[in-house]
Tab-separated table of C-alpha atoms in Angstrom:
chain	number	residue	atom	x	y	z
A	1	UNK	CA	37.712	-14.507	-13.559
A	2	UNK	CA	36.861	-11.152	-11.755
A	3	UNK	CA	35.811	-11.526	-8.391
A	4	UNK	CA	31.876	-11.292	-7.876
A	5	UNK	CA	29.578	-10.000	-5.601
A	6	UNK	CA	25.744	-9.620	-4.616
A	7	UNK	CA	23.418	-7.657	-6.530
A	8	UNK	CA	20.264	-6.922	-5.913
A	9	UNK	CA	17.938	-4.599	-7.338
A	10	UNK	CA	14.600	-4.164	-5.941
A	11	UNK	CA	11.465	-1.780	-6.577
A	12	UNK	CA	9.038	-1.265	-4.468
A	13	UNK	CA	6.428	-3.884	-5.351
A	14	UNK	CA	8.992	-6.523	-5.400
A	15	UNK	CA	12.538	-7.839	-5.468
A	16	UNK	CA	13.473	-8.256	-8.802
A	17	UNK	CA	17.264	-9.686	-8.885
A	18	UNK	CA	19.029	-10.717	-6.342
A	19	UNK	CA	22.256	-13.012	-7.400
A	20	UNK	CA	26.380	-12.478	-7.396
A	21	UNK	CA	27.232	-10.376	-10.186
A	22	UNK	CA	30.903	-9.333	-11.782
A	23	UNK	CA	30.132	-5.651	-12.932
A	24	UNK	CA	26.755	-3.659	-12.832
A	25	UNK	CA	26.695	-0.661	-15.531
A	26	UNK	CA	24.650	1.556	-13.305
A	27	UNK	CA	22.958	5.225	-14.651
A	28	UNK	CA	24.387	7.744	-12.040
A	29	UNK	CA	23.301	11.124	-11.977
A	30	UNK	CA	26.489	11.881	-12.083
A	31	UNK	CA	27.406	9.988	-14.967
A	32	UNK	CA	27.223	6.086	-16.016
A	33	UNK	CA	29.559	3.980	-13.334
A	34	UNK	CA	30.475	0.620	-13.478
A	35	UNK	CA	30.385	-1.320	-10.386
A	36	UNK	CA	32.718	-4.151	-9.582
A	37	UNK	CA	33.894	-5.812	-6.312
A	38	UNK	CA	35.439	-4.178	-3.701
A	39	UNK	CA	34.428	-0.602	-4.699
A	40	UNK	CA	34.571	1.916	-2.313
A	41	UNK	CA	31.282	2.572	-0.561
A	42	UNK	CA	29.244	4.528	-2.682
A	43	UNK	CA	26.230	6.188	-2.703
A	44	UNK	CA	24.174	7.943	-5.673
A	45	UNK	CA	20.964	8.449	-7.171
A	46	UNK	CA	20.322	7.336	-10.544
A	47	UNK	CA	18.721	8.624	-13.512
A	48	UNK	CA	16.405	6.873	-15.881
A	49	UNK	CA	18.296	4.765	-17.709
A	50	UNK	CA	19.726	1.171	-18.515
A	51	UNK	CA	21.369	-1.433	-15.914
A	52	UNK	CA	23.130	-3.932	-17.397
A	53	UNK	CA	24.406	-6.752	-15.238
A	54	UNK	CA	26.871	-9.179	-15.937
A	55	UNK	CA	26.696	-12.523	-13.811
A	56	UNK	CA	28.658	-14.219	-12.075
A	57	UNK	CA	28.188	-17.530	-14.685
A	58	UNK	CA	28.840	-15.042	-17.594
A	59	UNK	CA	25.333	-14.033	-18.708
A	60	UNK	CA	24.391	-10.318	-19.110
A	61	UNK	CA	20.705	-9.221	-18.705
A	62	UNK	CA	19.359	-5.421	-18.604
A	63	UNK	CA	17.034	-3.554	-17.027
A	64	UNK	CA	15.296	-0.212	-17.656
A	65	UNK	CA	15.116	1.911	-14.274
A	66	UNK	CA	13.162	5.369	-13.881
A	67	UNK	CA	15.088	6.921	-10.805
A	68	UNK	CA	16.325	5.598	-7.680
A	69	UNK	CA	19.062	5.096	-5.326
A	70	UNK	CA	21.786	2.555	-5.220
A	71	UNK	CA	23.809	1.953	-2.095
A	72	UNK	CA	27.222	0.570	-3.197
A	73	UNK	CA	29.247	-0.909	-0.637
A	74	UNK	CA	32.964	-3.265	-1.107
A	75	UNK	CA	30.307	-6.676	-0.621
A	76	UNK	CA	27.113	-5.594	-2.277
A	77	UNK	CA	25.370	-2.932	-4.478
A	78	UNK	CA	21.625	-2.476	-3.460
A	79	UNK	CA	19.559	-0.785	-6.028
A	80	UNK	CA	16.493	1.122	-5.136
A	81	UNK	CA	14.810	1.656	-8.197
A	82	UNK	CA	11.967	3.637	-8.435
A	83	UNK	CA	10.287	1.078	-10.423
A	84	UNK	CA	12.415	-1.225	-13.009
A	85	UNK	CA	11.684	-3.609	-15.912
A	86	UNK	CA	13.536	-6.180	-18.128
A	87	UNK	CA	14.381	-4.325	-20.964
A	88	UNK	CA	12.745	-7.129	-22.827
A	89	UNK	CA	9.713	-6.726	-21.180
A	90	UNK	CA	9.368	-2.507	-21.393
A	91	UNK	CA	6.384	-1.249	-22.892
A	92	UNK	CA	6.798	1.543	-25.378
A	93	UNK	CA	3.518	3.179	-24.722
A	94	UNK	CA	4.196	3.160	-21.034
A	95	UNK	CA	7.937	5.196	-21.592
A	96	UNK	CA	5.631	7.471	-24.350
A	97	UNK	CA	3.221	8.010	-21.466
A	98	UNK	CA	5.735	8.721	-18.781
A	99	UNK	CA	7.720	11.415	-20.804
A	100	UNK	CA	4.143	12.698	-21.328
A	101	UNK	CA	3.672	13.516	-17.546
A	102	UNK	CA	6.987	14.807	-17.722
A	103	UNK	CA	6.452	17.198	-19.972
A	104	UNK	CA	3.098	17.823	-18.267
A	105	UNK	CA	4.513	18.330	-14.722
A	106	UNK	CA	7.141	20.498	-16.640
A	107	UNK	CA	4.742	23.515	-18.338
A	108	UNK	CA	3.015	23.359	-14.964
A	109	UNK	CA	6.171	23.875	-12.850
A	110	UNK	CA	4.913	26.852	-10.618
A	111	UNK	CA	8.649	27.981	-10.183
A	112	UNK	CA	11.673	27.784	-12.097
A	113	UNK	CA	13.199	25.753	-9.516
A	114	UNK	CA	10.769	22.680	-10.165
A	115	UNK	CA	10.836	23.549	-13.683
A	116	UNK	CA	14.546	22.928	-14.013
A	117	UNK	CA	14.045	19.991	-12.553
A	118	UNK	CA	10.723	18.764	-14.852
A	119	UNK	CA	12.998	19.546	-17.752
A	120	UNK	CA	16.429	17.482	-16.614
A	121	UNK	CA	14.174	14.666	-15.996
A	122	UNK	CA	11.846	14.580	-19.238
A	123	UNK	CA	15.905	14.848	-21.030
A	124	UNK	CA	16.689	12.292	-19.587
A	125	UNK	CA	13.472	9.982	-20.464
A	126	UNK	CA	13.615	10.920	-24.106
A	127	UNK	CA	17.504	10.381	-23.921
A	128	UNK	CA	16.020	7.142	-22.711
A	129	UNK	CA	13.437	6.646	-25.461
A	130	UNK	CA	16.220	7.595	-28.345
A	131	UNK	CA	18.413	4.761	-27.078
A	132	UNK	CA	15.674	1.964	-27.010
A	133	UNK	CA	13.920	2.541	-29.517
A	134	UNK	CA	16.020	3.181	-32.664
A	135	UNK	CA	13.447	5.522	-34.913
B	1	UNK	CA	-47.551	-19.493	13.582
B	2	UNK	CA	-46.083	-19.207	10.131
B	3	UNK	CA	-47.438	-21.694	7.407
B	4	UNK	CA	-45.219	-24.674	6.275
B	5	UNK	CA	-45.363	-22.811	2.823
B	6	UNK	CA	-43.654	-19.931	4.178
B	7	UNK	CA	-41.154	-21.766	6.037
B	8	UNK	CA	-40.067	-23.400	3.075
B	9	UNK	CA	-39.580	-20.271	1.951
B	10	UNK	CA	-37.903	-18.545	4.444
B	11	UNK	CA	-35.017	-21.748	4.310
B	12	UNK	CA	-34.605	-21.409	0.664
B	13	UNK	CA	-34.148	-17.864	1.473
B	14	UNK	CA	-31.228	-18.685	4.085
B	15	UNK	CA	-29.927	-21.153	2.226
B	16	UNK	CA	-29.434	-18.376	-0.975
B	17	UNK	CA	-27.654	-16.161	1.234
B	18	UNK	CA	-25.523	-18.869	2.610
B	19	UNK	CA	-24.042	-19.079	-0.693
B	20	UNK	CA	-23.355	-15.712	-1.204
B	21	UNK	CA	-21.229	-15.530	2.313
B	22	UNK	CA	-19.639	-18.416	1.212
B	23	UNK	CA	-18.875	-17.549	-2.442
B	24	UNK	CA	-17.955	-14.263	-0.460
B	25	UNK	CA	-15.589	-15.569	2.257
B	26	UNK	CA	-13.535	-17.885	-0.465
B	27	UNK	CA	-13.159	-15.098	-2.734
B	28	UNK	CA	-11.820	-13.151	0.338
B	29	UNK	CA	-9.405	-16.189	0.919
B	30	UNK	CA	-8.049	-15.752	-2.753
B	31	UNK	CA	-7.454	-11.973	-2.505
B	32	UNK	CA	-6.008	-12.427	0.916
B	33	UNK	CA	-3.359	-14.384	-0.352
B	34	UNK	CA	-2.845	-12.309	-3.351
B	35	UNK	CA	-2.794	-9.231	-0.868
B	36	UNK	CA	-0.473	-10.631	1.636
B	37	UNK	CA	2.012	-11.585	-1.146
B	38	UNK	CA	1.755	-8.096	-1.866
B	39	UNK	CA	3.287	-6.840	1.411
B	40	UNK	CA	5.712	-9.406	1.394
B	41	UNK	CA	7.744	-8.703	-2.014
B	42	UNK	CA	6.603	-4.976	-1.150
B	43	UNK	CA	9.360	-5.920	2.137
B	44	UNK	CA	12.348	-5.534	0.930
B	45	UNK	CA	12.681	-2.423	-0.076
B	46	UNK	CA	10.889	-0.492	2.610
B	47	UNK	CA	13.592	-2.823	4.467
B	48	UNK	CA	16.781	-1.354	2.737
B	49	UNK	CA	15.096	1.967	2.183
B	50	UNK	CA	14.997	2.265	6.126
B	51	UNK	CA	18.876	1.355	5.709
B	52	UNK	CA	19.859	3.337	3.542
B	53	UNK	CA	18.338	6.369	4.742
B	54	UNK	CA	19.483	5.464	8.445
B	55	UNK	CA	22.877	5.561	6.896
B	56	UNK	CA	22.614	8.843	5.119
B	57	UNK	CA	20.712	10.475	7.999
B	58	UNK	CA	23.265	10.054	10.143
B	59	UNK	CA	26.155	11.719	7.925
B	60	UNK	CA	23.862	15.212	7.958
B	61	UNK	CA	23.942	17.086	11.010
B	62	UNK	CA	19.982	18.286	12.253
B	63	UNK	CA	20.874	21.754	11.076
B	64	UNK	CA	21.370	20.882	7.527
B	65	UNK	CA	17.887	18.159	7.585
B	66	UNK	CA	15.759	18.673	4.934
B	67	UNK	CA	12.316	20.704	6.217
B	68	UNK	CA	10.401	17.000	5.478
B	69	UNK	CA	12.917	15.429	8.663
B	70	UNK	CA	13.141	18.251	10.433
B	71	UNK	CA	10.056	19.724	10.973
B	72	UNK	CA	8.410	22.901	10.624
B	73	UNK	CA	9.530	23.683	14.211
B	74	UNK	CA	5.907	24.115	15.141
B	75	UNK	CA	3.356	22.158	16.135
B	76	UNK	CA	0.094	23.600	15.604
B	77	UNK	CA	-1.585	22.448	12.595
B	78	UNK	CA	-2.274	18.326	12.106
B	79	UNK	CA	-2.454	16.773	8.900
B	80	UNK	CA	-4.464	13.098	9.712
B	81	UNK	CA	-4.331	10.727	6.504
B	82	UNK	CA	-6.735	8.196	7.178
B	83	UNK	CA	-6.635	4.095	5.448
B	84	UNK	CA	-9.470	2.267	5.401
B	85	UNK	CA	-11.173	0.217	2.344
B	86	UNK	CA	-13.513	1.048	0.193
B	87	UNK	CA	-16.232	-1.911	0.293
B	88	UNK	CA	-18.077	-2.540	3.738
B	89	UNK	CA	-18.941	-6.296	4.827
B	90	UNK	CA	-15.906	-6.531	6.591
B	91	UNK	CA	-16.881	-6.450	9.966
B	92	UNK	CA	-15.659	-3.973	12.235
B	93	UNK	CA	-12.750	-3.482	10.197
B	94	UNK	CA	-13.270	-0.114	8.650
B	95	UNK	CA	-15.183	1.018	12.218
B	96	UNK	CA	-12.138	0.189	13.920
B	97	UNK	CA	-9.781	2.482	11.840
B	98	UNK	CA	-12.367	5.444	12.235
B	99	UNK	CA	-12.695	4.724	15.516
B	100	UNK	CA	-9.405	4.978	16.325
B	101	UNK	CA	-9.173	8.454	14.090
B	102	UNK	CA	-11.578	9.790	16.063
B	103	UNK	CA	-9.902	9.474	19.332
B	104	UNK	CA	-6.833	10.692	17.623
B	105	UNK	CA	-8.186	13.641	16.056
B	106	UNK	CA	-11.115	14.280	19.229
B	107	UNK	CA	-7.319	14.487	21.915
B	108	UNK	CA	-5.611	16.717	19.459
B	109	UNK	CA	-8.735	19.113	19.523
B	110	UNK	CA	-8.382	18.702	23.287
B	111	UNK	CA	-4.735	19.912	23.036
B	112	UNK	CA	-5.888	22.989	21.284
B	113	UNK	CA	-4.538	21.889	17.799
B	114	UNK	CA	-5.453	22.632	14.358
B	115	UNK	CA	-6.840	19.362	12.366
B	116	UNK	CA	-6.933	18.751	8.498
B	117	UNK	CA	-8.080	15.673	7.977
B	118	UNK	CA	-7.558	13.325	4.155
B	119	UNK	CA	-9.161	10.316	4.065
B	120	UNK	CA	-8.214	7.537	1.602
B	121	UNK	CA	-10.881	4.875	0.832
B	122	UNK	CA	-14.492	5.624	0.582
B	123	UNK	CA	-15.862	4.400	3.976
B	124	UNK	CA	-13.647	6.264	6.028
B	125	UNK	CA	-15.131	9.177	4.669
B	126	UNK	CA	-18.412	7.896	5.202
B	127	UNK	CA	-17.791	7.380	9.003
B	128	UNK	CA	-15.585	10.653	9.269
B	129	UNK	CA	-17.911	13.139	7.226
B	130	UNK	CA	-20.859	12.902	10.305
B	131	UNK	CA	-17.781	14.026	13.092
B	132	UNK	CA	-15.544	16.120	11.388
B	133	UNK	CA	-17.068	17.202	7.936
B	134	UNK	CA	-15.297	20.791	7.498
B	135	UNK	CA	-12.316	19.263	8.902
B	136	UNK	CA	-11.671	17.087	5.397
B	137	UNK	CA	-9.928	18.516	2.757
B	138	UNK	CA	-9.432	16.322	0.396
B	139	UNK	CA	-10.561	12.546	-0.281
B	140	UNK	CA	-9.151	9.833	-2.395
B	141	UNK	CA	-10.638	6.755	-3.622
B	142	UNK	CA	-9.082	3.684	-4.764
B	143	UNK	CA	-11.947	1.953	-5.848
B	144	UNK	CA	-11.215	1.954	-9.418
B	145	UNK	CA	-8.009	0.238	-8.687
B	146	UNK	CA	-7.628	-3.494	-8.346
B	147	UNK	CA	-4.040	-3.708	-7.494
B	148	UNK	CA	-2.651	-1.523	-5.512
B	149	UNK	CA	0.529	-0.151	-7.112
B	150	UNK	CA	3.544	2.246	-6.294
B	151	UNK	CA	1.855	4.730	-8.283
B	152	UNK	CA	-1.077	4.902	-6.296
B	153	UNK	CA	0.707	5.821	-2.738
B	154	UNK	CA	2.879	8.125	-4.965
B	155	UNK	CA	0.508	10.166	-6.197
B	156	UNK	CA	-0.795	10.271	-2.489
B	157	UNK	CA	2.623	11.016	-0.859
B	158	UNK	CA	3.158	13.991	-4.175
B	159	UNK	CA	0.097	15.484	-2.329
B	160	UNK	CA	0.797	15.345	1.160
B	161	UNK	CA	4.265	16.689	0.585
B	162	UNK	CA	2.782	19.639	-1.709
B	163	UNK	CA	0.500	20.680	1.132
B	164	UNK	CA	3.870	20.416	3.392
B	165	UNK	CA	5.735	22.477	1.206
B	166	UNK	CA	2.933	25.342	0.740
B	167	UNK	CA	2.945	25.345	5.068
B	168	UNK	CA	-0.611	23.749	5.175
B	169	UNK	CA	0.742	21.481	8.562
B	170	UNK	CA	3.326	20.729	10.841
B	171	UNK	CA	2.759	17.319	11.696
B	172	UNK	CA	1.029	14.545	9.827
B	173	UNK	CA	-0.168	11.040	10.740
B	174	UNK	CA	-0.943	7.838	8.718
B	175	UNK	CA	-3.918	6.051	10.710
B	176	UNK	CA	-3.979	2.606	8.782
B	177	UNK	CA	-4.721	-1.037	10.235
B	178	UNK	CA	-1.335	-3.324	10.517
B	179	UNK	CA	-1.688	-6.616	9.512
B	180	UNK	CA	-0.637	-8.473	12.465
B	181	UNK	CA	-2.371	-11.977	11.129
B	182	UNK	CA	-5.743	-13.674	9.107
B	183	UNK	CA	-7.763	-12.921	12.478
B	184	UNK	CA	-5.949	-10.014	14.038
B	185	UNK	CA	-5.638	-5.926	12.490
B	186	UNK	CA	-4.552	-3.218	14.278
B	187	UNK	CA	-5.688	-0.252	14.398
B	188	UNK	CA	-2.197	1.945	14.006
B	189	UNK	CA	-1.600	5.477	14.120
B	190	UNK	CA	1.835	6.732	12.689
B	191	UNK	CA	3.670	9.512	12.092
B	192	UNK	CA	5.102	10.262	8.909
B	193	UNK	CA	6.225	14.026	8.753
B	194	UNK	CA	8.293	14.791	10.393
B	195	UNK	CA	9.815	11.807	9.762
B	196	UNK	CA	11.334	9.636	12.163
B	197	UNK	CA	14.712	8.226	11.035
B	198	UNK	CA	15.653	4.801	12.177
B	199	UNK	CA	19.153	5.124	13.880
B	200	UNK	CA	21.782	3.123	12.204
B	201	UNK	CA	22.913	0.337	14.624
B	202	UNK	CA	26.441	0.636	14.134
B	203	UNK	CA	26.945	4.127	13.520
B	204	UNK	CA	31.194	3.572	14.079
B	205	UNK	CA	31.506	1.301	11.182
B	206	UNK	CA	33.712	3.448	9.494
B	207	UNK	CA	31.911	3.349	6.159
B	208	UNK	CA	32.635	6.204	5.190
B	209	UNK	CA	30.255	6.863	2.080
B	210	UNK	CA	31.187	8.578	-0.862
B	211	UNK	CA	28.256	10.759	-2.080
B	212	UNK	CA	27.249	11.153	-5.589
B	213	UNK	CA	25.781	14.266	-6.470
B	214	UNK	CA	26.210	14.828	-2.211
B	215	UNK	CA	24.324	13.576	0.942
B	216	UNK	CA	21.910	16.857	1.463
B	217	UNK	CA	20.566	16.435	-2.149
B	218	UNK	CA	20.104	12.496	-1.835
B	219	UNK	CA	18.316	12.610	1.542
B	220	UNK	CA	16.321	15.550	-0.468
B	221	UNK	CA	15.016	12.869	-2.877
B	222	UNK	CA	15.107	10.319	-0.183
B	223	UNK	CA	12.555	11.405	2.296
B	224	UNK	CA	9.866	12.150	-0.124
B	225	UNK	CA	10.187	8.782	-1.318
B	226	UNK	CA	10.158	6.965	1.773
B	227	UNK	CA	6.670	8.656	2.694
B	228	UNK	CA	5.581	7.268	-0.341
B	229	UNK	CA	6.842	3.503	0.584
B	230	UNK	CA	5.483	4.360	4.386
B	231	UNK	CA	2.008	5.337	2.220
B	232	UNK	CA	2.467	2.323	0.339
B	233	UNK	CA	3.152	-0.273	3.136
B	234	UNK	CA	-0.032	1.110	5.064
B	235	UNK	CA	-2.209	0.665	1.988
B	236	UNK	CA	-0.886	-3.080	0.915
B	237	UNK	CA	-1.224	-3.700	4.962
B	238	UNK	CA	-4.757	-2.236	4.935
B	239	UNK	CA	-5.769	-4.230	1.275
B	240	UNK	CA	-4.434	-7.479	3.130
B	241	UNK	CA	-6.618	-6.963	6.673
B	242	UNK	CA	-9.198	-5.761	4.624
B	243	UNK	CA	-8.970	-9.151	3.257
B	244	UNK	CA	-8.463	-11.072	6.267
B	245	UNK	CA	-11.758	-9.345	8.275
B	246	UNK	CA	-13.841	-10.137	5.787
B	247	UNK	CA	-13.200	-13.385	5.417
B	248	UNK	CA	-13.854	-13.846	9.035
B	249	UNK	CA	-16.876	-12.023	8.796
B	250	UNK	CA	-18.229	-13.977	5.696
B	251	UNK	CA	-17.104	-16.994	7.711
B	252	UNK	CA	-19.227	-15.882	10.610
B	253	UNK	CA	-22.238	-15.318	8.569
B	254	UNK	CA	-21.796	-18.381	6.779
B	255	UNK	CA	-22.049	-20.345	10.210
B	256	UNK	CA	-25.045	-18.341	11.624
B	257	UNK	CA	-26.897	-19.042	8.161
B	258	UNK	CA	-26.030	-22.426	9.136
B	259	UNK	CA	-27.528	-22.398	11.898
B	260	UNK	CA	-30.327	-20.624	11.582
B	261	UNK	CA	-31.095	-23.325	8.252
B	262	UNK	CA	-31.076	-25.854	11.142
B	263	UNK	CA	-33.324	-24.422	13.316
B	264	UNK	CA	-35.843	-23.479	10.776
B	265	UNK	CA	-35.917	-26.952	9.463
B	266	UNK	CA	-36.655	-28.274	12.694
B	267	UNK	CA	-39.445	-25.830	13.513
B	268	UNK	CA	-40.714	-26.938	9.602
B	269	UNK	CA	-40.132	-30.635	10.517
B	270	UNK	CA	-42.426	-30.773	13.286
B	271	UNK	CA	-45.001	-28.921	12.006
B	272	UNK	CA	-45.018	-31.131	9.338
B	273	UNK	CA	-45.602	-33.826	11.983
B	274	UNK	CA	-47.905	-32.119	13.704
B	275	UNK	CA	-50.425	-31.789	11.050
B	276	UNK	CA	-49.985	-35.437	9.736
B	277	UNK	CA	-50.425	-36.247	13.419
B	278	UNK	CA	-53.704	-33.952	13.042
B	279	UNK	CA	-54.820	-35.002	9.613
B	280	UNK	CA	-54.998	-39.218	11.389
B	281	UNK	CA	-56.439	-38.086	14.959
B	282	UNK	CA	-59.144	-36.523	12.516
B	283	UNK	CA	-59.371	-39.774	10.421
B	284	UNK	CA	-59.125	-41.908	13.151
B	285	UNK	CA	-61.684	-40.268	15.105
B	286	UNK	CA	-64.099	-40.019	12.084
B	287	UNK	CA	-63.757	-44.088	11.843
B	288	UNK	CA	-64.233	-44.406	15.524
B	289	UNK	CA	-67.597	-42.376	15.696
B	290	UNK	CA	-69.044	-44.388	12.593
C-alpha cells in the first residue's frame, strides 16, 4: 500500500475535505499532475477542472474546481479552490451560466491582454462542460 | 390624568411591541449563529491563503512585486471601502462603523489627501451621504442577498482592483466591524492595497518551492484573490456583529417594554382602586346622610 498523506481542499466558504489521501489527480495549469507522498514542494495554480482523490481506505471521490491554488508540500497538499463541488452534486445550469460570464467578460475585454486571458479560461470551462456532460 | 380606558390601552400597546422585540431578538439569535458559522468554515482558507502567500511573497524580491503589493509609490489619493449592514435596529452598530469612517476620512483630509469613498450596505451610505456626499463614488447593496457568498466580495474586490488598475488611488482601506464576541464589535479600519504580506515565520526552512507556471504570475493571481477573501472576511464579520448588536438591542428593548408594562399596570391598578375607593366613600356617605 502506497504511503498516504493529508489532503485538504478548502474554498472559501468552507473546508470541504480534509483526510489522508494516496494520490490527488490535480488540474494544473500546466498540465494534469498527480500528487502522491513525498513530492517535492510544489506550487501551482489550477485550472477548472476535475480532482479526483483516492483515500487512504481505497475509496475515490471527485470534485469539480473553477481555479485556485494548491500548495504541495512532501506531508500535505492544500488546495485553494476558488470554489469546488462534488462532482455529484454540480449543477449544469450553474457551469452553463459560468461559461456564459466567460464569454461575456471575454467580448468585453478592453485589451487583448485580458482578452487572451477571457478566452483561455472560457476553453477551459467548456473543455470542462464536454467532459461532464457527455452530449 | 389619563383614563383607565386609555391605560388599558396604552399596556396592550407595550405589550404588542414587546413581542415584536422579542420575536426580533430570537430571530437575531438564529441568524447569529448561522452568521458566526459562517466566519468560522470561512477560517480556513483566509488561514492558508495568508500561508501560502507569505510563502510565495517571500521568494519575489520588492522589485519584481506585483503593482497590487507594491504600491503605486504614491500616496495621494485614498480609496475608503466602508461595511456596515443594511437594516437599522441594531443599536449603535452601524453609527459606530460611520463614526469611525468619519474620523478616518475627516484626518486624511487634514493630511491634505485625496478621498474616494465606496460604501457597501445601505446605511452607511445613509450616514456618509450628509458628510461626504461628492466624495462617494460608487455604492453597493447587499440587501437582496441572504447569504453572503464568495461571489458577493468578488465582485466587490473585481471593482476595487479595476479602479486600482485604471490609477483611480494609491491606498485603500476596508473600515468593517470585527467580531470580537455576542456583546462586543469593533470598529476596524484596515488596509488592503497595498497589501500587507504576513512574513513567513520560518523563512530558512529550506523549502525550496517549485513554481508552476512561476512565482511572479501566481502571486499575480494571488493578491487579487486575497483582497477578495480580506473583502469577504470583513463582510461575514460585519453579517455576524450585525447579528450580535441587534440582538442586544432587541434584548434591551424587550426589558424596557418590560418595564415600562410594569409600571403602567401599577399606575392602572391604583386608579382602579382609587375610584372603587371613590365609588363606596360616595355610597357610604349617601347611607350615612339618610
Amino acid at each position: 500500500m502506497a504511503k498516504s498523506f493529508t489532503f485538504e481542499l478548502v474554498s472559501p466558504e468552507r473546508l470541504l475535505l480534509s483526510e489522508e489521501v494516496e494520490q490527488v489527480v490535480i488540474p494544473g495549469t500546466e498540465g494534469e499532475m498527480t500528487v502522491m507522498a513525498d513530492h517535492a514542494p510544489t506550487m501551482t495554480s489550477i485550472k477548472p477542472g476535475v480532482i479526483t482523490v483516492v483515500q487512504a481506505g481505497g475509496g475515490r471521490e471527485q470534485f469539480v474546481v473553477f481555479g485556485g491554488f494548491a500548495d504541495i508540500t512532501p506531508d500535505g497538499c492544500r488546495l485553494l479552490a476558488e470554489s469546488a463541488t462534488r462532482i455529484a452534486d454540480l449543477d449544469p445550469t450553474d457551469l452553463a451560466r459560468r461559461i456564459e460570464e466567460a464569454r461575456a467578460e471575454m467580448e468585453g475585454a478592453r485589451d487583448h491582454e485580458t482578452r487572451t486571458k477571457a478566452e483561455e479560461f472560457l476553453g477551459q470551462l467548456t473543455t470542462l462542460q464536454g467532459a461532464l456532460l457527455p452530449a | 390624568m389619563a383614563s383607565l380606558k386609555d391605560l388599558r390601552n396604552r399596556i396592550a400597546s407595550v405589550k404588542a411591541t414587546q413581542k415584536i422585540t422579542k420575536a426580533m431578538q430570537m430571530v437575531a439569535a438564529a441568524k447569529l449563529r448561522r452568521a458566526q458559522e459562517a466566519a468560522e468554515a470561512a477560517r480556513p482558507y483566509a488561514e492558508r491563503m495568508g500561508a501560502v502567500l507569505a510563502n510565495v511573497a517571500g521568494s519575489i524580491s520588492g522589485a519584481d512585486a506585483p503593482p497590487l503589493m507594491a504600491g503605486t509609490g504614491q500616496d495621494d489619493v485614498h480609496l475608503v471601502v466602508v461595511c456596515t449592514a443594511d437594516r437599522g435596529l441594531a443599536g449603535s452598530f452601524n453609527s459606530q462603523i460611520a463614526r469611525l469612517a468619519r474620523e478616518h476620512i475627516r484626518k486624511l483630509q487634514a493630511d491634505g489627501k485625496q478621498v474616494k469613498i465606496i460604501t457597501v450596505g445601505r446605511k452607511g451610505y445613509d450616514q456618509l451621504r450628509r458628510d461626504f456626499g461628492p466624495l462617494i463614488i460608487d455604492r453597493i447593496e447587499l440587501r437582496e442577498v441572504k447569504q453572503i457568498g464568495f461571489a458577493n466580495a468578488d465582485a466587490i474586490a473585481k471593482k476595487v482592483i479595476g479602479l486600482f488598475e485604471e490609477g483611480q488611488f494609491d491606498v485603500c482601506t476596508l473600515i468593517y466591524s470585527r467580531f470580537k464576541s455576542v456583546i462586543s464589535q469593533i470598529p476596524t479600519a484596515q488596509q488592503i492595497i497595498p497589501a500587507a504580506v504576513p512574513q513567513a515565520e520560518s523563512a530558512g526552512e529550506g523549502a525550496i518551492y517549485e513554481y508552476e507556471p512561476n512565482a511572479g504570475a501566481i502571486l499575480a493571481d494571488l493578491i487579487p484573490r486575497n483582497i477578495a477573501v480580506q473583502i469577504f472576511r470583513a463582510l461575514l464579520e460585519n453579517a455576524a456583529g450585525e447579528m450580535g448588536a441587534k440582538m442586544t438591542a432587541m434584548d434591551n428593548a424587550t426589558r424596557n417594554a418590560g418595564e415600562m408594562i410594569n409600571k403602567l399596570t401599577i399606575t392602572y391598578n391604583r386608579q382602579r382602586q382609587a375610584q372603587i375607593t371613590k365609588e363606596l366613600i360616595e355610597i357610604i356617605s349617601g347611607a350615612e346622610a339618610l
